[in-house]
């Protein structure tokens, strides 16, 4: 199976607390992130969120979608979430937040190490890898822009 290392950095003009609260509230992502079609909790995990499993249906800029389950394997409030990925992709992911008190921004770093599991994606990966990577970057850029708008709307209401 083809493997992808996908890294994205967001710069959000809001506090770590505000960004964290929206990022861990994944069941509400579809309300502000157009590429997230649905989120369903499969297993609640413990009181800290460890071992929580949610199923995500992702739309993309291209005419395909991905269905993945994310299991929380580590959580450090206001700082870090790591997950195992299964479904149409398998592997692991990490989301880390950094506060910049000077600019009052939060830097969010996403790192994914995933393999494609859809047979058609595996067959095309040798030639389509740059297209898959472009698609991922576009979905993530939309997430950054959408979160900035969402936080501004919440702040001004």
mmCIF file with all atom_site columns, C-alpha atoms in Angstrom:
data_model
loop_
_atom_site.group_PDB
_atom_site.id
_atom_site.type_symbol
_atom_site.label_atom_id
_atom_site.label_alt_id
_atom_site.label_comp_id
_atom_site.label_asym_id
_atom_site.label_entity_id
_atom_site.label_seq_id
_atom_site.pdbx_PDB_ins_code
_atom_site.Cartn_x
_atom_site.Cartn_y
_atom_site.Cartn_z
_atom_site.occupancy
_atom_site.B_iso_or_equiv
_atom_site.pdbx_formal_charge
_atom_site.auth_seq_id
_atom_site.auth_comp_id
_atom_site.auth_asym_id
_atom_site.auth_atom_id
_atom_site.pdbx_PDB_model_num
ATOM 1   C CA . UNK A 1 1   ? 0.000   0.000  0.000   1.00 0.00 ? 1   UNK A CA 1
ATOM 2   C CA . UNK A 1 2   ? 1.304   3.459  -0.878  1.00 0.00 ? 2   UNK A CA 1
ATOM 3   C CA . UNK A 1 3   ? 2.381   5.565  2.088   1.00 0.00 ? 3   UNK A CA 1
ATOM 4   C CA . UNK A 1 4   ? 1.967   9.306  2.479   1.00 0.00 ? 4   UNK A CA 1
ATOM 5   C CA . UNK A 1 5   ? 3.592   11.761 4.893   1.00 0.00 ? 5   UNK A CA 1
ATOM 6   C CA . UNK A 1 6   ? 1.295   14.765 4.998   1.00 0.00 ? 6   UNK A CA 1
ATOM 7   C CA . UNK A 1 7   ? 2.225   17.819 7.049   1.00 0.00 ? 7   UNK A CA 1
ATOM 8   C CA . UNK A 1 8   ? 0.142   20.956 7.423   1.00 0.00 ? 8   UNK A CA 1
ATOM 9   C CA . UNK A 1 9   ? 0.546   24.072 9.550   1.00 0.00 ? 9   UNK A CA 1
ATOM 10  C CA . UNK A 1 10  ? -2.307  26.400 10.409  1.00 0.00 ? 10  UNK A CA 1
ATOM 11  C CA . UNK A 1 11  ? -1.902  29.896 11.866  1.00 0.00 ? 11  UNK A CA 1
ATOM 12  C CA . UNK A 1 12  ? -5.061  30.829 13.708  1.00 0.00 ? 12  UNK A CA 1
ATOM 13  C CA . UNK A 1 13  ? -5.496  34.350 15.167  1.00 0.00 ? 13  UNK A CA 1
ATOM 14  C CA . UNK A 1 14  ? -6.991  33.092 18.424  1.00 0.00 ? 14  UNK A CA 1
ATOM 15  C CA . UNK A 1 15  ? -5.934  31.694 21.765  1.00 0.00 ? 15  UNK A CA 1
ATOM 16  C CA . UNK A 1 16  ? -4.858  28.097 22.198  1.00 0.00 ? 16  UNK A CA 1
ATOM 17  C CA . UNK A 1 17  ? -7.920  27.591 24.400  1.00 0.00 ? 17  UNK A CA 1
ATOM 18  C CA . UNK A 1 18  ? -10.315 28.760 21.685  1.00 0.00 ? 18  UNK A CA 1
ATOM 19  C CA . UNK A 1 19  ? -8.614  26.701 18.979  1.00 0.00 ? 19  UNK A CA 1
ATOM 20  C CA . UNK A 1 20  ? -8.358  23.595 21.170  1.00 0.00 ? 20  UNK A CA 1
ATOM 21  C CA . UNK A 1 21  ? -12.039 23.721 22.119  1.00 0.00 ? 21  UNK A CA 1
ATOM 22  C CA . UNK A 1 22  ? -13.082 23.752 18.441  1.00 0.00 ? 22  UNK A CA 1
ATOM 23  C CA . UNK A 1 23  ? -10.602 21.088 17.347  1.00 0.00 ? 23  UNK A CA 1
ATOM 24  C CA . UNK A 1 24  ? -11.552 18.534 20.000  1.00 0.00 ? 24  UNK A CA 1
ATOM 25  C CA . UNK A 1 25  ? -15.259 19.125 19.334  1.00 0.00 ? 25  UNK A CA 1
ATOM 26  C CA . UNK A 1 26  ? -14.997 17.106 16.132  1.00 0.00 ? 26  UNK A CA 1
ATOM 27  C CA . UNK A 1 27  ? -18.677 16.202 16.000  1.00 0.00 ? 27  UNK A CA 1
ATOM 28  C CA . UNK A 1 28  ? -19.339 19.869 15.163  1.00 0.00 ? 28  UNK A CA 1
ATOM 29  C CA . UNK A 1 29  ? -16.706 20.115 12.414  1.00 0.00 ? 29  UNK A CA 1
ATOM 30  C CA . UNK A 1 30  ? -19.346 19.649 9.679   1.00 0.00 ? 30  UNK A CA 1
ATOM 31  C CA . UNK A 1 31  ? -20.967 22.924 10.799  1.00 0.00 ? 31  UNK A CA 1
ATOM 32  C CA . UNK A 1 32  ? -17.895 24.965 9.850   1.00 0.00 ? 32  UNK A CA 1
ATOM 33  C CA . UNK A 1 33  ? -15.599 22.752 7.686   1.00 0.00 ? 33  UNK A CA 1
ATOM 34  C CA . UNK A 1 34  ? -17.220 22.069 4.322   1.00 0.00 ? 34  UNK A CA 1
ATOM 35  C CA . UNK A 1 35  ? -15.126 18.980 3.544   1.00 0.00 ? 35  UNK A CA 1
ATOM 36  C CA . UNK A 1 36  ? -16.264 17.136 6.682   1.00 0.00 ? 36  UNK A CA 1
ATOM 37  C CA . UNK A 1 37  ? -19.533 15.470 5.683   1.00 0.00 ? 37  UNK A CA 1
ATOM 38  C CA . UNK A 1 38  ? -20.187 13.711 8.991   1.00 0.00 ? 38  UNK A CA 1
ATOM 39  C CA . UNK A 1 39  ? -18.666 12.655 12.295  1.00 0.00 ? 39  UNK A CA 1
ATOM 40  C CA . UNK A 1 40  ? -20.090 9.843  14.397  1.00 0.00 ? 40  UNK A CA 1
ATOM 41  C CA . UNK A 1 41  ? -18.856 8.663  17.762  1.00 0.00 ? 41  UNK A CA 1
ATOM 42  C CA . UNK A 1 42  ? -18.244 4.905  17.716  1.00 0.00 ? 42  UNK A CA 1
ATOM 43  C CA . UNK A 1 43  ? -16.682 4.478  21.193  1.00 0.00 ? 43  UNK A CA 1
ATOM 44  C CA . UNK A 1 44  ? -16.674 7.182  23.895  1.00 0.00 ? 44  UNK A CA 1
ATOM 45  C CA . UNK A 1 45  ? -13.272 6.326  25.387  1.00 0.00 ? 45  UNK A CA 1
ATOM 46  C CA . UNK A 1 46  ? -12.404 7.288  28.949  1.00 0.00 ? 46  UNK A CA 1
ATOM 47  C CA . UNK A 1 47  ? -13.090 10.561 30.779  1.00 0.00 ? 47  UNK A CA 1
ATOM 48  C CA . UNK A 1 48  ? -9.948  12.171 29.311  1.00 0.00 ? 48  UNK A CA 1
ATOM 49  C CA . UNK A 1 49  ? -10.891 11.239 25.729  1.00 0.00 ? 49  UNK A CA 1
ATOM 50  C CA . UNK A 1 50  ? -8.312  8.455  25.455  1.00 0.00 ? 50  UNK A CA 1
ATOM 51  C CA . UNK A 1 51  ? -9.480  5.575  23.225  1.00 0.00 ? 51  UNK A CA 1
ATOM 52  C CA . UNK A 1 52  ? -12.342 7.672  21.879  1.00 0.00 ? 52  UNK A CA 1
ATOM 53  C CA . UNK A 1 53  ? -13.182 6.460  18.366  1.00 0.00 ? 53  UNK A CA 1
ATOM 54  C CA . UNK A 1 54  ? -15.033 8.601  15.852  1.00 0.00 ? 54  UNK A CA 1
ATOM 55  C CA . UNK A 1 55  ? -15.848 7.852  12.248  1.00 0.00 ? 55  UNK A CA 1
ATOM 56  C CA . UNK A 1 56  ? -15.319 10.711 9.785   1.00 0.00 ? 56  UNK A CA 1
ATOM 57  C CA . UNK A 1 57  ? -16.684 10.964 6.285   1.00 0.00 ? 57  UNK A CA 1
ATOM 58  C CA . UNK A 1 58  ? -14.466 13.376 4.352   1.00 0.00 ? 58  UNK A CA 1
ATOM 59  C CA . UNK A 1 59  ? -15.456 14.939 1.061   1.00 0.00 ? 59  UNK A CA 1
ATOM 60  C CA . UNK A 1 60  ? -12.602 16.172 -1.062  1.00 0.00 ? 60  UNK A CA 1
ATOM 61  C CA . UNK A 1 61  ? -11.921 18.667 -3.826  1.00 0.00 ? 61  UNK A CA 1
ATOM 62  C CA . UNK A 1 62  ? -11.919 15.716 -6.208  1.00 0.00 ? 62  UNK A CA 1
ATOM 63  C CA . UNK A 1 63  ? -14.884 13.408 -6.865  1.00 0.00 ? 63  UNK A CA 1
ATOM 64  C CA . UNK A 1 64  ? -14.213 10.912 -4.089  1.00 0.00 ? 64  UNK A CA 1
ATOM 65  C CA . UNK A 1 65  ? -14.729 10.672 -0.357  1.00 0.00 ? 65  UNK A CA 1
ATOM 66  C CA . UNK A 1 66  ? -12.907 8.906  2.466   1.00 0.00 ? 66  UNK A CA 1
ATOM 67  C CA . UNK A 1 67  ? -14.377 7.097  5.463   1.00 0.00 ? 67  UNK A CA 1
ATOM 68  C CA . UNK A 1 68  ? -11.909 6.815  8.352   1.00 0.00 ? 68  UNK A CA 1
ATOM 69  C CA . UNK A 1 69  ? -11.979 5.959  12.034  1.00 0.00 ? 69  UNK A CA 1
ATOM 70  C CA . UNK A 1 70  ? -9.698  7.868  14.385  1.00 0.00 ? 70  UNK A CA 1
ATOM 71  C CA . UNK A 1 71  ? -8.842  6.361  17.784  1.00 0.00 ? 71  UNK A CA 1
ATOM 72  C CA . UNK A 1 72  ? -7.282  8.794  20.274  1.00 0.00 ? 72  UNK A CA 1
ATOM 73  C CA . UNK A 1 73  ? -4.035  7.267  21.564  1.00 0.00 ? 73  UNK A CA 1
ATOM 74  C CA . UNK A 1 74  ? -2.620  10.274 23.420  1.00 0.00 ? 74  UNK A CA 1
ATOM 75  C CA . UNK A 1 75  ? -4.104  13.511 24.616  1.00 0.00 ? 75  UNK A CA 1
ATOM 76  C CA . UNK A 1 76  ? -2.425  16.427 26.371  1.00 0.00 ? 76  UNK A CA 1
ATOM 77  C CA . UNK A 1 77  ? -5.035  19.152 26.883  1.00 0.00 ? 77  UNK A CA 1
ATOM 78  C CA . UNK A 1 78  ? -4.370  22.405 25.014  1.00 0.00 ? 78  UNK A CA 1
ATOM 79  C CA . UNK A 1 79  ? -1.283  20.851 23.432  1.00 0.00 ? 79  UNK A CA 1
ATOM 80  C CA . UNK A 1 80  ? -1.481  17.494 21.642  1.00 0.00 ? 80  UNK A CA 1
ATOM 81  C CA . UNK A 1 81  ? -3.728  14.772 20.265  1.00 0.00 ? 81  UNK A CA 1
ATOM 82  C CA . UNK A 1 82  ? -2.418  11.646 18.545  1.00 0.00 ? 82  UNK A CA 1
ATOM 83  C CA . UNK A 1 83  ? -4.610  9.117  16.781  1.00 0.00 ? 83  UNK A CA 1
ATOM 84  C CA . UNK A 1 84  ? -4.526  5.774  15.006  1.00 0.00 ? 84  UNK A CA 1
ATOM 85  C CA . UNK A 1 85  ? -6.284  5.795  11.648  1.00 0.00 ? 85  UNK A CA 1
ATOM 86  C CA . UNK A 1 86  ? -8.228  2.931  10.071  1.00 0.00 ? 86  UNK A CA 1
ATOM 87  C CA . UNK A 1 87  ? -10.696 2.580  7.226   1.00 0.00 ? 87  UNK A CA 1
ATOM 88  C CA . UNK A 1 88  ? -10.004 4.004  3.750   1.00 0.00 ? 88  UNK A CA 1
ATOM 89  C CA . UNK A 1 89  ? -6.658  5.139  5.171   1.00 0.00 ? 89  UNK A CA 1
ATOM 90  C CA . UNK A 1 90  ? -4.554  3.479  7.848   1.00 0.00 ? 90  UNK A CA 1
ATOM 91  C CA . UNK A 1 91  ? -1.714  4.818  9.920   1.00 0.00 ? 91  UNK A CA 1
ATOM 92  C CA . UNK A 1 92  ? -1.371  7.535  12.531  1.00 0.00 ? 92  UNK A CA 1
ATOM 93  C CA . UNK A 1 93  ? -1.816  11.253 12.958  1.00 0.00 ? 93  UNK A CA 1
ATOM 94  C CA . UNK A 1 94  ? -0.764  13.989 15.312  1.00 0.00 ? 94  UNK A CA 1
ATOM 95  C CA . UNK A 1 95  ? -2.151  17.464 15.991  1.00 0.00 ? 95  UNK A CA 1
ATOM 96  C CA . UNK A 1 96  ? 0.000   19.772 18.100  1.00 0.00 ? 96  UNK A CA 1
ATOM 97  C CA . UNK A 1 97  ? -0.802  23.323 19.203  1.00 0.00 ? 97  UNK A CA 1
ATOM 98  C CA . UNK A 1 98  ? 1.654   26.107 20.021  1.00 0.00 ? 98  UNK A CA 1
ATOM 99  C CA . UNK A 1 99  ? 0.796   29.491 21.465  1.00 0.00 ? 99  UNK A CA 1
ATOM 100 C CA . UNK A 1 100 ? 2.527   32.670 20.333  1.00 0.00 ? 100 UNK A CA 1
ATOM 101 C CA . UNK A 1 101 ? 1.797   35.269 22.985  1.00 0.00 ? 101 UNK A CA 1
ATOM 102 C CA . UNK A 1 102 ? 3.464   38.023 20.941  1.00 0.00 ? 102 UNK A CA 1
ATOM 103 C CA . UNK A 1 103 ? 1.257   37.642 17.850  1.00 0.00 ? 103 UNK A CA 1
ATOM 104 C CA . UNK A 1 104 ? -1.672  36.160 19.794  1.00 0.00 ? 104 UNK A CA 1
ATOM 105 C CA . UNK A 1 105 ? -1.846  33.341 17.279  1.00 0.00 ? 105 UNK A CA 1
ATOM 106 C CA . UNK A 1 106 ? -2.012  29.606 17.676  1.00 0.00 ? 106 UNK A CA 1
ATOM 107 C CA . UNK A 1 107 ? 0.117   27.469 15.396  1.00 0.00 ? 107 UNK A CA 1
ATOM 108 C CA . UNK A 1 108 ? -1.458  24.087 14.730  1.00 0.00 ? 108 UNK A CA 1
ATOM 109 C CA . UNK A 1 109 ? 0.724   21.377 13.212  1.00 0.00 ? 109 UNK A CA 1
ATOM 110 C CA . UNK A 1 110 ? -0.844  18.292 11.684  1.00 0.00 ? 110 UNK A CA 1
ATOM 111 C CA . UNK A 1 111 ? 1.354   15.322 10.799  1.00 0.00 ? 111 UNK A CA 1
ATOM 112 C CA . UNK A 1 112 ? -0.094  12.260 9.096   1.00 0.00 ? 112 UNK A CA 1
ATOM 113 C CA . UNK A 1 113 ? 1.625   9.000  8.194   1.00 0.00 ? 113 UNK A CA 1
ATOM 114 C CA . UNK A 1 114 ? -1.020  7.085  6.292   1.00 0.00 ? 114 UNK A CA 1
ATOM 115 C CA . UNK A 1 115 ? -1.425  4.424  3.667   1.00 0.00 ? 115 UNK A CA 1
ATOM 116 C CA . UNK A 1 116 ? -4.288  4.270  1.198   1.00 0.00 ? 116 UNK A CA 1
ATOM 117 C CA . UNK A 1 117 ? -6.582  1.256  1.511   1.00 0.00 ? 117 UNK A CA 1
ATOM 118 C CA . UNK A 1 118 ? -8.994  1.802  -1.368  1.00 0.00 ? 118 UNK A CA 1
ATOM 119 C CA . UNK A 1 119 ? -7.976  -0.535 -4.215  1.00 0.00 ? 119 UNK A CA 1
ATOM 120 C CA . UNK A 1 120 ? -8.418  2.133  -6.898  1.00 0.00 ? 120 UNK A CA 1
ATOM 121 C CA . UNK A 1 121 ? -6.225  4.569  -4.944  1.00 0.00 ? 121 UNK A CA 1
ATOM 122 C CA . UNK A 1 122 ? -3.533  1.910  -4.527  1.00 0.00 ? 122 UNK A CA 1
ATOM 123 C CA . UNK A 1 123 ? -3.567  1.165  -8.266  1.00 0.00 ? 123 UNK A CA 1
ATOM 124 C CA . UNK A 1 124 ? -3.252  4.841  -9.194  1.00 0.00 ? 124 UNK A CA 1
ATOM 125 C CA . UNK A 1 125 ? -0.908  5.978  -6.415  1.00 0.00 ? 125 UNK A CA 1
ATOM 126 C CA . UNK A 1 126 ? 2.271   5.762  -8.488  1.00 0.00 ? 126 UNK A CA 1
ATOM 127 C CA . UNK A 1 127 ? 0.985   8.426  -10.875 1.00 0.00 ? 127 UNK A CA 1
ATOM 128 C CA . UNK A 1 128 ? -1.691  10.109 -8.753  1.00 0.00 ? 128 UNK A CA 1
ATOM 129 C CA . UNK A 1 129 ? 0.312   10.683 -5.542  1.00 0.00 ? 129 UNK A CA 1
ATOM 130 C CA . UNK A 1 130 ? 0.900   14.393 -6.334  1.00 0.00 ? 130 UNK A CA 1
ATOM 131 C CA . UNK A 1 131 ? -2.837  14.808 -7.000  1.00 0.00 ? 131 UNK A CA 1
ATOM 132 C CA . UNK A 1 132 ? -3.747  13.087 -3.694  1.00 0.00 ? 132 UNK A CA 1
ATOM 133 C CA . UNK A 1 133 ? -1.280  15.366 -1.881  1.00 0.00 ? 133 UNK A CA 1
ATOM 134 C CA . UNK A 1 134 ? -2.674  18.472 -3.600  1.00 0.00 ? 134 UNK A CA 1
ATOM 135 C CA . UNK A 1 135 ? -6.185  17.376 -2.634  1.00 0.00 ? 135 UNK A CA 1
ATOM 136 C CA . UNK A 1 136 ? -5.165  16.894 1.004   1.00 0.00 ? 136 UNK A CA 1
ATOM 137 C CA . UNK A 1 137 ? -3.519  20.346 1.081   1.00 0.00 ? 137 UNK A CA 1
ATOM 138 C CA . UNK A 1 138 ? -6.661  21.924 -0.330  1.00 0.00 ? 138 UNK A CA 1
ATOM 139 C CA . UNK A 1 139 ? -8.931  20.228 2.223   1.00 0.00 ? 139 UNK A CA 1
ATOM 140 C CA . UNK A 1 140 ? -6.630  21.321 5.049   1.00 0.00 ? 140 UNK A CA 1
ATOM 141 C CA . UNK A 1 141 ? -6.325  24.913 3.776   1.00 0.00 ? 141 UNK A CA 1
ATOM 142 C CA . UNK A 1 142 ? -10.108 25.064 3.718   1.00 0.00 ? 142 UNK A CA 1
ATOM 143 C CA . UNK A 1 143 ? -10.114 23.858 7.336   1.00 0.00 ? 143 UNK A CA 1
ATOM 144 C CA . UNK A 1 144 ? -7.735  26.626 8.382   1.00 0.00 ? 144 UNK A CA 1
ATOM 145 C CA . UNK A 1 145 ? -9.761  29.321 6.616   1.00 0.00 ? 145 UNK A CA 1
ATOM 146 C CA . UNK A 1 146 ? -13.036 27.925 7.932   1.00 0.00 ? 146 UNK A CA 1
ATOM 147 C CA . UNK A 1 147 ? -11.806 27.762 11.527  1.00 0.00 ? 147 UNK A CA 1
ATOM 148 C CA . UNK A 1 148 ? -10.604 31.368 11.349  1.00 0.00 ? 148 UNK A CA 1
ATOM 149 C CA . UNK A 1 149 ? -14.040 32.472 10.066  1.00 0.00 ? 149 UNK A CA 1
ATOM 150 C CA . UNK A 1 150 ? -15.852 30.307 12.619  1.00 0.00 ? 150 UNK A CA 1
ATOM 151 C CA . UNK A 1 151 ? -13.859 31.704 15.550  1.00 0.00 ? 151 UNK A CA 1
ATOM 152 C CA . UNK A 1 152 ? -14.399 35.286 14.310  1.00 0.00 ? 152 UNK A CA 1
ATOM 153 C CA . UNK A 1 153 ? -18.159 34.646 14.093  1.00 0.00 ? 153 UNK A CA 1
ATOM 154 C CA . UNK A 1 154 ? -18.265 33.173 17.604  1.00 0.00 ? 154 UNK A CA 1
ATOM 155 C CA . UNK A 1 155 ? -16.161 36.064 18.960  1.00 0.00 ? 155 UNK A CA 1
ATOM 156 C CA . UNK A 1 156 ? -18.426 38.687 17.383  1.00 0.00 ? 156 UNK A CA 1
ATOM 157 C CA . UNK A 1 157 ? -21.725 37.150 18.434  1.00 0.00 ? 157 UNK A CA 1
#
